[in-house]
Amino acid sequence: ESNLKNQEKNITEEGEKEITVELRSEYRNLKLDSLKEIEKNLIRQKLYQIIEINLQAIVRKNNEASTSADDAVLYMSLIGAVTILITFSFILNFPGYIANPIRELTESIKEISKKNYSQRVHFKSNDEFGELASAFNKMAKKLDDYENSNLAQIIFQKKRIETIINRMHDPIIGLDENKNILFVNGAAIVILGILENEVIGKYAPDVALHNDLLRVLLNEIEDVKPLKIFAENKESYFIKETLRIFAEDKLIGQVIVLKNVTQFKELDAAKTNFIATISHELKTPIASIKMGLKLLEDNRVGTLNEEQKKLIDNIKEDSQRLLKITGELLDLTQVETGNIQLHYKPTSPKEVVDYAFQAMKFQAEQKNVSIIIEIENNLPNLNIDLEKTAWVMVNFISNAIRYSPENNKINIEVKRDSNNVVFSVKDYGKGIDIKYKNKIFDKFFKVPNGYSSSGTGLGLAISKDFIESQQGKIWVESEPDKGSEFKFSLQVL
């Protein structure tokens, strides 16, 4: 069976396929009745026919190979003779073929070095030397054009660039590699509050000694927050962008551009006020709805059937979610307006964890998720706002419960790291793709692809502001299908 399969895969000669098919048929018959001697004889006959075909093919191909070998010897002899003649001719002519153009090119380069830009080389060949001659002639022409260029044209181009820069509404300051001020446009002069002749050509750090704004602009640390500048009797907001200019990997200068974002800042402030107003107004009707629900659940008002109880539970959940959203929006407006009210007091890390655990204990039990707490012994007290710090822990634990499968666990760990205490909440859910990790703390951002859409995308953004307003740090460590670990650190007293 094995040899027959190999034969079926190795059919190469004319007529071999038909005999192999017949052989397979006879073999199949033999397997059905292994005692039939006629089948065995037929199989032997087919095998001899296949052997005969292949032996004839071997003889034929051997004859063809012998003929080809004889032809090859003849052709190789002819090619060898021609090759010897070509090689001999090449040995005689090649040195001059290479040396003459190089000699001519060398003489032309010497003339170019003497500023004789009218020098040209003329190679009649269309090979690499011809291309080299063409490139050399183009270079010489460019040098000749540059040497004979009109200085007035260069000055005109310079003035045109200066005019374009001065007409731009964004303040622009240009520095050379040594931080000497090359140019400032009109918008920059206005916000700096100094005259142009007092800065052009001056060493920028010296000018910054008497100008606070310039000192801030020269700071090489890029600040993502807009700069608030008072100029022309009004407050304006600018984002600084520093463009470093390189030539041949060498710094030759830099340009400081201030992009005016006042209009966007005003729109953002209007948005914040609108959200604060709407959120505040929504809390009153939501509270009334909750009060009404409480009265409906009182048996003294009347007995409810099962369907009515389910409707009330749904309304209660929706009102609770609305109350949570309005609370987060109010926290957000508090953060954006810079009106975060922090009440610092010495607080033990265990107190923060206990506060958050008690708040989320019932929610974890509903999903049958166990919370494992590990707190390092003898941790020092922290000078923090207990409620806002615990709010962050509650948000971490709430997210961990939401994204954890049922009958799973959550690890809460608190330990000291140098002069900080690190709080972490780890879940074993889906995890976060690396491309979303830098956006996870942005406002209104929610990780797509199957995650819960019930949140507002504000919790982590508010958490970030609460921690950073207490000079702490917040971050996340996560891998897809391996869960997520959210952490924040605060300095010890």
Short mmCIF file of C-alpha atoms in Angstrom, two decimals:
data_model
loop_
_atom_site.label_atom_id
_atom_site.label_comp_id
_atom_site.label_asym_id
_atom_site.label_seq_id
_atom_site.Cartn_x
_atom_site.Cartn_y
_atom_site.Cartn_z
CA GLU A 1 0.00 0.00 0.00
CA SER A 2 2.85 2.36 0.93
CA ASN A 3 4.81 1.64 -2.29
CA LEU A 4 1.66 2.02 -4.38
CA LYS A 5 1.00 5.45 -2.88
CA ASN A 6 4.59 6.48 -3.63
CA GLN A 7 4.17 5.27 -7.23
CA GLU A 8 0.95 7.32 -7.61
CA LYS A 9 2.89 10.41 -6.52
CA ASN A 10 5.80 9.72 -8.90
CA ILE A 11 4.18 9.24 -12.35
CA THR A 12 6.55 10.79 -14.88
CA GLU A 13 6.36 8.76 -18.10
CA GLU A 14 3.71 8.49 -20.83
CA GLY A 15 1.36 5.53 -20.25
CA GLU A 16 2.54 5.07 -16.66
CA LYS A 17 -0.56 6.76 -15.18
CA GLU A 18 -3.01 4.39 -16.92
CA ILE A 19 -1.13 1.29 -15.80
CA THR A 20 -0.92 2.67 -12.22
CA VAL A 21 -4.68 3.24 -12.15
CA GLU A 22 -5.23 -0.35 -13.35
CA LEU A 23 -2.76 -1.56 -10.73
CA ARG A 24 -4.71 0.25 -8.00
CA SER A 25 -7.93 -1.37 -9.25
CA GLU A 26 -6.42 -4.88 -9.29
CA TYR A 27 -4.95 -4.30 -5.83
CA ARG A 28 -8.34 -3.23 -4.53
CA ASN A 29 -9.86 -6.44 -5.92
CA LEU A 30 -7.09 -8.47 -4.29
CA LYS A 31 -7.89 -6.94 -0.90
CA LEU A 32 -11.52 -7.97 -1.33
CA ASP A 33 -10.51 -11.57 -2.16
CA SER A 34 -6.91 -12.33 -1.30
CA LEU A 35 -7.12 -15.96 -2.47
CA LYS A 36 -7.70 -15.18 -6.16
CA GLU A 37 -4.50 -16.15 -7.91
CA ILE A 38 -5.50 -14.39 -11.13
CA GLU A 39 -5.48 -11.04 -9.35
CA LYS A 40 -1.93 -11.66 -8.13
CA ASN A 41 -0.79 -12.47 -11.66
CA LEU A 42 -2.45 -9.35 -13.05
CA ILE A 43 -0.73 -7.24 -10.36
CA ARG A 44 2.66 -8.79 -11.23
CA GLN A 45 2.00 -8.05 -14.91
CA LYS A 46 1.23 -4.38 -14.18
CA LEU A 47 4.33 -4.08 -12.02
CA TYR A 48 6.54 -5.47 -14.83
CA GLN A 49 4.96 -3.00 -17.27
CA ILE A 50 5.72 -0.04 -14.95
CA ILE A 51 9.30 -1.29 -14.48
CA GLU A 52 9.71 -1.65 -18.25
CA ILE A 53 8.43 1.87 -18.92
CA ASN A 54 10.82 3.35 -16.35
CA LEU A 55 13.80 1.29 -17.59
CA GLN A 56 13.16 2.52 -21.13
CA ALA A 57 12.92 6.08 -19.83
CA ILE A 58 16.25 5.66 -18.03
CA VAL A 59 17.95 4.43 -21.20
CA ARG A 60 16.41 7.20 -23.29
CA LYS A 61 17.36 9.92 -20.83
CA ASN A 62 20.85 8.50 -20.47
CA ASN A 63 21.30 8.78 -24.24
CA GLU A 64 19.96 12.32 -24.21
CA ALA A 65 22.28 13.24 -21.34
CA SER A 66 25.29 11.82 -23.22
CA THR A 67 24.38 13.84 -26.32
CA SER A 68 23.91 16.99 -24.23
CA ALA A 69 27.25 16.41 -22.51
CA ASP A 70 29.01 16.14 -25.84
CA ASP A 71 27.33 19.33 -27.05
CA ALA A 72 28.25 21.06 -23.79
CA VAL A 73 31.91 20.16 -24.17
CA LEU A 74 31.92 21.62 -27.69
CA TYR A 75 30.12 24.80 -26.57
CA MET A 76 32.40 25.23 -23.54
CA SER A 77 35.43 24.90 -25.76
CA LEU A 78 34.12 27.61 -28.08
CA ILE A 79 33.13 29.86 -25.16
CA GLY A 80 36.54 29.32 -23.54
CA ALA A 81 38.33 30.38 -26.70
CA VAL A 82 36.17 33.51 -27.08
CA THR A 83 36.60 34.32 -23.41
CA ILE A 84 40.38 34.10 -23.67
CA LEU A 85 40.36 36.50 -26.62
CA ILE A 86 38.06 38.95 -24.78
CA THR A 87 40.17 38.73 -21.61
CA PHE A 88 43.35 39.42 -23.53
CA SER A 89 41.77 42.45 -25.20
CA PHE A 90 40.40 43.64 -21.83
CA ILE A 91 43.87 43.37 -20.21
CA LEU A 92 45.33 45.54 -22.95
CA ASN A 93 42.61 48.25 -22.99
CA PHE A 94 41.16 48.38 -19.45
CA PRO A 95 43.91 50.42 -17.69
CA GLY A 96 43.57 53.19 -20.22
CA TYR A 97 39.75 52.98 -20.16
CA ILE A 98 39.77 53.59 -16.41
CA ALA A 99 42.78 55.86 -16.04
CA ASN A 100 42.07 58.39 -18.82
CA PRO A 101 38.63 59.54 -17.59
CA ILE A 102 39.89 59.66 -14.00
CA ARG A 103 42.85 61.74 -15.09
CA GLU A 104 40.60 64.15 -16.99
CA LEU A 105 38.16 64.35 -14.06
CA THR A 106 41.02 65.04 -11.64
CA GLU A 107 42.26 67.95 -13.76
CA SER A 108 38.73 69.38 -13.93
CA ILE A 109 38.31 69.13 -10.13
CA LYS A 110 41.57 71.07 -9.71
CA GLU A 111 40.19 73.80 -11.96
CA ILE A 112 36.94 73.91 -9.94
CA SER A 113 38.96 74.25 -6.74
CA LYS A 114 40.52 77.36 -8.33
CA LYS A 115 36.93 78.73 -8.80
CA ASN A 116 37.07 78.14 -12.55
CA TYR A 117 33.42 77.10 -12.66
CA SER A 118 33.30 77.17 -16.48
CA GLN A 119 35.29 73.94 -16.53
CA ARG A 120 33.45 70.94 -18.07
CA VAL A 121 34.30 67.29 -18.75
CA HIS A 122 33.22 65.45 -21.93
CA PHE A 123 33.13 61.65 -21.89
CA LYS A 124 31.64 60.11 -25.02
CA SER A 125 30.71 56.85 -23.33
CA ASN A 126 27.20 56.16 -22.04
CA ASP A 127 28.35 54.14 -19.04
CA GLU A 128 29.02 55.17 -15.44
CA PHE A 129 31.77 57.58 -16.57
CA GLY A 130 29.22 59.32 -18.78
CA GLU A 131 26.84 59.67 -15.82
CA LEU A 132 29.70 60.92 -13.67
CA ALA A 133 30.59 63.55 -16.30
CA SER A 134 26.96 64.67 -16.48
CA ALA A 135 26.73 65.00 -12.70
CA PHE A 136 30.04 66.88 -12.58
CA ASN A 137 28.90 69.32 -15.28
CA LYS A 138 25.63 69.96 -13.43
CA MET A 139 27.54 70.64 -10.23
CA ALA A 140 29.88 73.05 -12.01
CA LYS A 141 26.90 74.87 -13.55
CA LYS A 142 25.20 75.19 -10.15
CA LEU A 143 28.41 76.57 -8.64
CA ASP A 144 28.73 78.99 -11.55
CA ASP A 145 25.12 80.13 -11.08
CA TYR A 146 25.65 80.50 -7.33
CA GLU A 147 28.85 82.46 -7.84
CA ASN A 148 27.17 84.81 -10.29
CA SER A 149 23.84 85.06 -8.44
CA ASN A 150 22.38 88.49 -7.82
CA LEU A 151 22.92 89.68 -4.26
CA ALA A 152 19.83 91.86 -4.57
CA GLN A 153 17.73 88.74 -5.21
CA ILE A 154 19.04 87.15 -2.02
CA ILE A 155 18.22 90.31 -0.05
CA PHE A 156 14.74 90.38 -1.61
CA GLN A 157 14.08 86.78 -0.55
CA LYS A 158 15.27 87.59 2.96
CA LYS A 159 12.94 90.60 3.22
CA ARG A 160 10.04 88.55 1.90
CA ILE A 161 10.55 85.91 4.60
CA GLU A 162 10.78 88.63 7.26
CA THR A 163 7.53 90.18 5.98
CA ILE A 164 5.75 86.83 6.14
CA ILE A 165 6.94 86.26 9.70
CA ASN A 166 5.92 89.77 10.81
CA ARG A 167 2.44 89.37 9.28
CA MET A 168 1.76 86.18 11.24
CA HIS A 169 -0.60 86.63 14.18
CA ASP A 170 1.20 84.06 16.33
CA PRO A 171 4.22 85.41 18.27
CA ILE A 172 7.48 84.04 16.84
CA ILE A 173 11.02 84.33 18.24
CA GLY A 174 14.09 83.03 16.34
CA LEU A 175 17.37 82.10 18.04
CA ASP A 176 20.71 80.92 16.67
CA GLU A 177 22.65 77.95 18.00
CA ASN A 178 24.18 80.17 20.73
CA LYS A 179 20.74 81.49 21.82
CA ASN A 180 21.29 84.92 20.34
CA ILE A 181 18.01 86.47 19.18
CA LEU A 182 17.88 86.61 15.37
CA PHE A 183 14.34 87.94 14.90
CA VAL A 184 11.06 88.63 16.69
CA ASN A 185 7.82 89.43 14.89
CA GLY A 186 5.36 92.16 15.82
CA ALA A 187 3.07 89.86 17.81
CA ALA A 188 6.01 88.71 19.95
CA ILE A 189 7.10 92.32 20.58
CA VAL A 190 3.60 93.13 21.88
CA ILE A 191 3.38 90.29 24.41
CA LEU A 192 7.02 90.70 25.52
CA GLY A 193 6.45 94.42 26.12
CA ILE A 194 9.88 95.50 24.88
CA LEU A 195 11.23 97.26 21.80
CA GLU A 196 12.66 95.36 18.84
CA ASN A 197 16.06 97.05 19.00
CA GLU A 198 16.36 95.92 22.61
CA VAL A 199 16.31 92.23 21.69
CA ILE A 200 17.64 91.74 18.13
CA GLY A 201 21.20 90.40 18.25
CA LYS A 202 21.16 90.14 22.05
CA TYR A 203 21.91 87.05 24.09
CA ALA A 204 18.44 85.72 25.02
CA PRO A 205 19.23 84.65 28.65
CA ASP A 206 20.59 88.19 29.34
CA VAL A 207 17.37 89.76 28.06
CA ALA A 208 15.35 87.22 30.08
CA LEU A 209 16.91 88.53 33.30
CA HIS A 210 14.61 91.55 32.99
CA ASN A 211 11.67 89.84 31.26
CA ASP A 212 9.74 87.12 33.09
CA LEU A 213 7.84 85.94 30.01
CA LEU A 214 11.00 85.42 27.95
CA ARG A 215 12.52 83.51 30.85
CA VAL A 216 9.51 81.14 30.79
CA LEU A 217 9.73 80.76 27.00
CA LEU A 218 13.43 79.86 27.15
CA ASN A 219 12.69 77.04 29.58
CA GLU A 220 13.37 73.87 27.57
CA ILE A 221 10.77 71.84 29.49
CA GLU A 222 7.65 71.72 27.32
CA ASP A 223 4.52 72.55 29.31
CA VAL A 224 1.29 71.16 27.89
CA LYS A 225 -0.78 73.67 29.84
CA PRO A 226 -1.50 76.99 28.09
CA LEU A 227 0.40 80.10 29.20
CA LYS A 228 -1.80 82.92 30.48
CA ILE A 229 -0.36 86.23 29.22
CA PHE A 230 -1.76 89.70 29.90
CA ALA A 231 -1.22 91.93 26.86
CA GLU A 232 -3.13 94.77 25.20
CA ASN A 233 -5.36 95.10 28.31
CA LYS A 234 -6.70 91.55 28.13
CA GLU A 235 -5.80 88.04 29.17
CA SER A 236 -4.81 85.66 26.40
CA TYR A 237 -3.79 82.02 26.40
CA PHE A 238 -0.92 80.58 24.34
CA ILE A 239 0.62 77.15 23.81
CA LYS A 240 4.39 77.19 23.38
CA GLU A 241 6.01 75.12 20.64
CA THR A 242 9.78 75.00 20.19
CA LEU A 243 11.11 74.00 16.76
CA ARG A 244 14.77 73.00 16.71
CA ILE A 245 16.48 73.39 13.33
CA PHE A 246 19.29 71.05 12.29
CA ALA A 247 21.67 71.04 9.33
CA GLU A 248 23.81 67.96 8.79
CA ASP A 249 22.87 66.70 12.28
CA LYS A 250 24.09 69.93 13.85
CA LEU A 251 21.81 72.35 15.70
CA ILE A 252 21.88 75.71 13.92
CA GLY A 253 19.03 77.44 15.74
CA GLN A 254 15.53 77.23 17.12
CA VAL A 255 12.21 78.98 16.68
CA ILE A 256 9.75 79.57 19.52
CA VAL A 257 6.14 79.79 18.34
CA LEU A 258 3.22 80.75 20.60
CA LYS A 259 -0.12 79.54 19.29
CA ASN A 260 -3.04 81.67 20.44
CA VAL A 261 -5.69 79.39 21.97
CA THR A 262 -7.68 82.09 23.78
CA GLN A 263 -10.82 81.36 21.79
CA PHE A 264 -10.66 77.66 22.59
CA LYS A 265 -9.99 78.40 26.28
CA GLU A 266 -13.08 80.64 26.41
CA LEU A 267 -15.17 77.91 24.76
CA ASP A 268 -13.85 75.37 27.26
CA ALA A 269 -14.73 77.66 30.16
CA ALA A 270 -18.23 78.14 28.74
CA LYS A 271 -18.58 74.36 28.41
CA THR A 272 -17.46 73.87 32.03
CA ASN A 273 -19.96 76.45 33.32
CA PHE A 274 -22.72 74.87 31.25
CA ILE A 275 -21.96 71.39 32.59
CA ALA A 276 -21.81 72.71 36.17
CA THR A 277 -25.16 74.49 35.80
CA ILE A 278 -26.93 71.54 34.18
CA SER A 279 -25.48 69.04 36.68
CA HIS A 280 -26.49 71.18 39.62
CA GLU A 281 -30.02 71.64 38.25
CA LEU A 282 -30.40 67.91 37.60
CA LYS A 283 -29.67 66.93 41.21
CA THR A 284 -32.92 68.44 42.51
CA PRO A 285 -35.35 66.49 40.24
CA ILE A 286 -33.29 63.32 40.73
CA ALA A 287 -33.58 63.72 44.50
CA SER A 288 -37.34 64.18 44.09
CA ILE A 289 -37.53 61.00 42.01
CA LYS A 290 -35.65 59.07 44.70
CA MET A 291 -37.97 60.45 47.38
CA GLY A 292 -41.01 59.41 45.30
CA LEU A 293 -39.59 55.92 44.89
CA LYS A 294 -39.03 55.65 48.63
CA LEU A 295 -42.65 56.59 49.27
CA LEU A 296 -43.90 54.08 46.69
CA GLU A 297 -41.95 51.31 48.44
CA ASP A 298 -43.68 52.15 51.76
CA ASN A 299 -46.52 49.66 52.31
CA ARG A 300 -48.59 52.39 53.96
CA VAL A 301 -49.04 53.98 50.52
CA GLY A 302 -50.24 50.76 49.01
CA THR A 303 -49.11 47.27 48.08
CA LEU A 304 -47.26 46.82 44.78
CA ASN A 305 -47.39 43.77 42.56
CA GLU A 306 -44.23 42.09 41.26
CA GLU A 307 -44.25 43.89 37.90
CA GLN A 308 -44.58 47.28 39.62
CA LYS A 309 -41.71 46.40 41.97
CA LYS A 310 -39.49 45.57 38.98
CA LEU A 311 -40.37 48.88 37.34
CA ILE A 312 -39.52 50.73 40.56
CA ASP A 313 -36.19 48.86 40.79
CA ASN A 314 -35.36 49.88 37.22
CA ILE A 315 -36.27 53.51 37.91
CA LYS A 316 -34.19 53.40 41.09
CA GLU A 317 -31.14 52.07 39.18
CA ASP A 318 -31.53 54.70 36.46
CA SER A 319 -31.90 57.52 38.98
CA GLN A 320 -28.87 56.25 40.90
CA ARG A 321 -26.85 56.18 37.67
CA LEU A 322 -28.00 59.71 36.81
CA LEU A 323 -27.05 60.88 40.30
CA LYS A 324 -23.59 59.32 39.88
CA ILE A 325 -23.13 60.98 36.46
CA THR A 326 -24.16 64.41 37.77
CA GLY A 327 -21.84 63.95 40.76
CA GLU A 328 -18.92 63.13 38.44
CA LEU A 329 -19.74 66.09 36.22
CA LEU A 330 -19.75 68.41 39.24
CA ASP A 331 -16.41 66.94 40.37
CA LEU A 332 -15.09 67.50 36.84
CA THR A 333 -16.14 71.16 36.79
CA GLN A 334 -14.54 71.58 40.20
CA VAL A 335 -11.31 70.16 38.82
CA GLU A 336 -11.37 72.20 35.58
CA THR A 337 -12.05 75.50 37.36
CA GLY A 338 -9.24 74.83 39.83
CA ASN A 339 -11.64 74.97 42.79
CA ILE A 340 -10.74 71.61 44.30
CA GLN A 341 -11.28 71.92 48.04
CA LEU A 342 -8.67 69.73 49.73
CA HIS A 343 -8.89 69.09 53.46
CA TYR A 344 -5.49 67.79 54.49
CA LYS A 345 -5.04 65.81 57.68
CA PRO A 346 -2.72 63.01 58.86
CA THR A 347 -4.29 59.79 57.65
CA SER A 348 -3.16 56.17 57.81
CA PRO A 349 -3.17 54.24 54.49
CA LYS A 350 -5.32 51.54 56.15
CA GLU A 351 -8.02 54.12 56.83
CA VAL A 352 -8.21 54.92 53.07
CA VAL A 353 -8.53 51.22 52.16
CA ASP A 354 -11.13 50.51 54.86
CA TYR A 355 -13.21 53.49 53.72
CA ALA A 356 -13.20 52.24 50.09
CA PHE A 357 -13.72 48.57 51.05
CA GLN A 358 -16.81 49.30 53.12
CA ALA A 359 -18.25 51.39 50.28
CA MET A 360 -17.76 48.62 47.67
CA LYS A 361 -18.28 45.52 49.82
CA PHE A 362 -21.94 45.04 48.87
CA GLN A 363 -21.29 45.51 45.14
CA ALA A 364 -18.52 42.87 45.24
CA GLU A 365 -20.77 40.41 47.10
CA GLN A 366 -23.51 40.83 44.48
CA LYS A 367 -21.09 39.66 41.76
CA ASN A 368 -19.45 37.09 44.06
CA VAL A 369 -16.05 38.78 43.66
CA SER A 370 -13.70 38.40 46.63
CA ILE A 371 -11.52 41.35 47.65
CA ILE A 372 -8.09 40.37 49.02
CA ILE A 373 -6.34 43.15 50.96
CA GLU A 374 -2.60 43.19 51.73
CA ILE A 375 -1.31 46.19 53.70
CA GLU A 376 2.34 46.41 54.66
CA ASN A 377 2.99 46.69 58.40
CA ASN A 378 4.09 49.94 60.07
CA LEU A 379 3.21 52.25 57.18
CA PRO A 380 3.63 55.96 58.03
CA ASN A 381 0.75 58.45 57.98
CA LEU A 382 0.01 60.55 54.91
CA ASN A 383 -1.00 64.22 54.88
CA ILE A 384 -3.91 63.87 52.44
CA ASP A 385 -7.58 64.53 51.85
CA LEU A 386 -9.18 61.29 53.09
CA GLU A 387 -12.47 61.57 51.18
CA LYS A 388 -10.96 62.41 47.78
CA THR A 389 -8.22 59.79 48.11
CA ALA A 390 -10.78 57.18 49.18
CA TRP A 391 -12.96 58.30 46.23
CA VAL A 392 -10.09 57.30 43.92
CA MET A 393 -9.80 53.89 45.60
CA VAL A 394 -13.59 53.43 45.32
CA ASN A 395 -13.39 54.24 41.61
CA PHE A 396 -10.52 51.76 41.11
CA ILE A 397 -12.39 49.00 42.98
CA SER A 398 -15.68 49.76 41.18
CA ASN A 399 -13.96 49.44 37.78
CA ALA A 400 -12.21 46.24 38.87
CA ILE A 401 -15.52 44.67 39.93
CA ARG A 402 -17.22 45.79 36.71
CA TYR A 403 -14.54 44.26 34.46
CA SER A 404 -13.94 41.08 36.51
CA PRO A 405 -15.71 37.83 35.66
CA GLU A 406 -18.08 36.46 38.29
CA ASN A 407 -16.62 34.25 41.04
CA ASN A 408 -13.23 35.95 40.62
CA LYS A 409 -11.02 38.03 42.90
CA ILE A 410 -9.51 41.51 43.24
CA ASN A 411 -6.18 42.23 44.95
CA ILE A 412 -5.69 45.47 46.91
CA GLU A 413 -2.10 46.11 47.95
CA VAL A 414 -0.56 48.98 49.93
CA LYS A 415 3.20 49.17 50.43
CA ARG A 416 5.98 51.69 50.93
CA ASP A 417 8.32 52.63 48.08
CA SER A 418 11.12 54.92 49.25
CA ASN A 419 9.44 58.19 50.35
CA ASN A 420 6.03 57.21 48.93
CA VAL A 421 3.18 54.89 49.77
CA VAL A 422 1.81 53.02 46.73
CA PHE A 423 -1.84 51.93 46.53
CA SER A 424 -2.78 49.36 43.86
CA VAL A 425 -5.96 47.57 42.77
CA LYS A 426 -5.51 44.55 40.48
CA ASP A 427 -8.25 42.72 38.60
CA TYR A 428 -8.08 39.63 36.37
CA GLY A 429 -10.40 40.79 33.59
CA LYS A 430 -9.78 41.50 29.91
CA GLY A 431 -6.95 43.95 30.43
CA ILE A 432 -6.22 47.04 28.33
CA ASP A 433 -4.54 47.12 24.94
CA ILE A 434 -1.26 49.05 24.93
CA LYS A 435 -2.58 51.55 22.37
CA TYR A 436 -5.21 52.75 24.88
CA LYS A 437 -2.98 53.03 27.98
CA ASN A 438 -1.97 56.65 27.27
CA LYS A 439 -5.61 57.69 26.86
CA ILE A 440 -7.15 55.85 29.80
CA PHE A 441 -7.00 58.91 32.08
CA ASP A 442 -8.44 61.31 29.46
CA LYS A 443 -11.86 62.85 30.01
CA PHE A 444 -14.79 60.96 28.45
CA PHE A 445 -12.50 58.20 27.12
CA LYS A 446 -13.83 54.64 27.36
CA VAL A 447 -11.92 51.58 26.15
CA PRO A 448 -13.83 50.09 23.19
CA ASN A 449 -14.39 46.47 22.12
CA GLY A 450 -16.74 44.84 24.57
CA TYR A 451 -16.16 46.93 27.70
CA SER A 452 -19.06 48.27 29.72
CA SER A 453 -20.60 51.39 28.26
CA SER A 454 -22.48 52.37 31.44
CA GLY A 455 -19.74 54.68 32.70
CA THR A 456 -19.20 58.29 31.73
CA GLY A 457 -15.46 58.10 31.07
CA LEU A 458 -14.88 60.71 33.80
CA GLY A 459 -13.96 58.58 36.83
CA LEU A 460 -10.29 58.03 35.97
CA ALA A 461 -9.85 61.60 34.71
CA ILE A 462 -11.19 62.96 38.04
CA SER A 463 -9.05 60.42 39.93
CA LYS A 464 -5.95 61.69 38.12
CA ASP A 465 -6.70 65.30 39.08
CA PHE A 466 -7.47 64.37 42.71
CA ILE A 467 -4.15 62.52 43.09
CA GLU A 468 -1.99 65.04 41.19
CA SER A 469 -3.50 67.94 43.17
CA GLN A 470 -2.01 66.21 46.23
CA GLN A 471 1.43 66.00 44.50
CA GLY A 472 0.96 62.29 43.83
CA LYS A 473 1.31 60.10 40.75
CA ILE A 474 -1.22 57.79 39.09
CA TRP A 475 -0.71 55.12 36.42
CA VAL A 476 -1.87 51.77 35.08
CA GLU A 477 -0.12 48.50 34.24
CA SER A 478 -2.05 46.14 32.00
CA GLU A 479 -1.85 43.49 29.28
CA PRO A 480 -4.69 42.07 27.17
CA ASP A 481 -6.28 38.95 28.74
CA LYS A 482 -4.09 39.32 31.86
CA GLY A 483 -6.04 41.92 33.80
CA SER A 484 -5.19 45.47 34.86
CA GLU A 485 -3.47 47.00 37.88
CA PHE A 486 -4.28 50.64 38.65
CA LYS A 487 -1.87 52.40 41.02
CA PHE A 488 -1.27 55.75 42.67
CA SER A 489 1.43 56.93 45.05
CA LEU A 490 1.44 59.68 47.71
CA GLN A 491 4.31 61.13 49.71
CA VAL A 492 4.68 60.26 53.38
CA LEU A 493 4.67 62.96 56.04
#
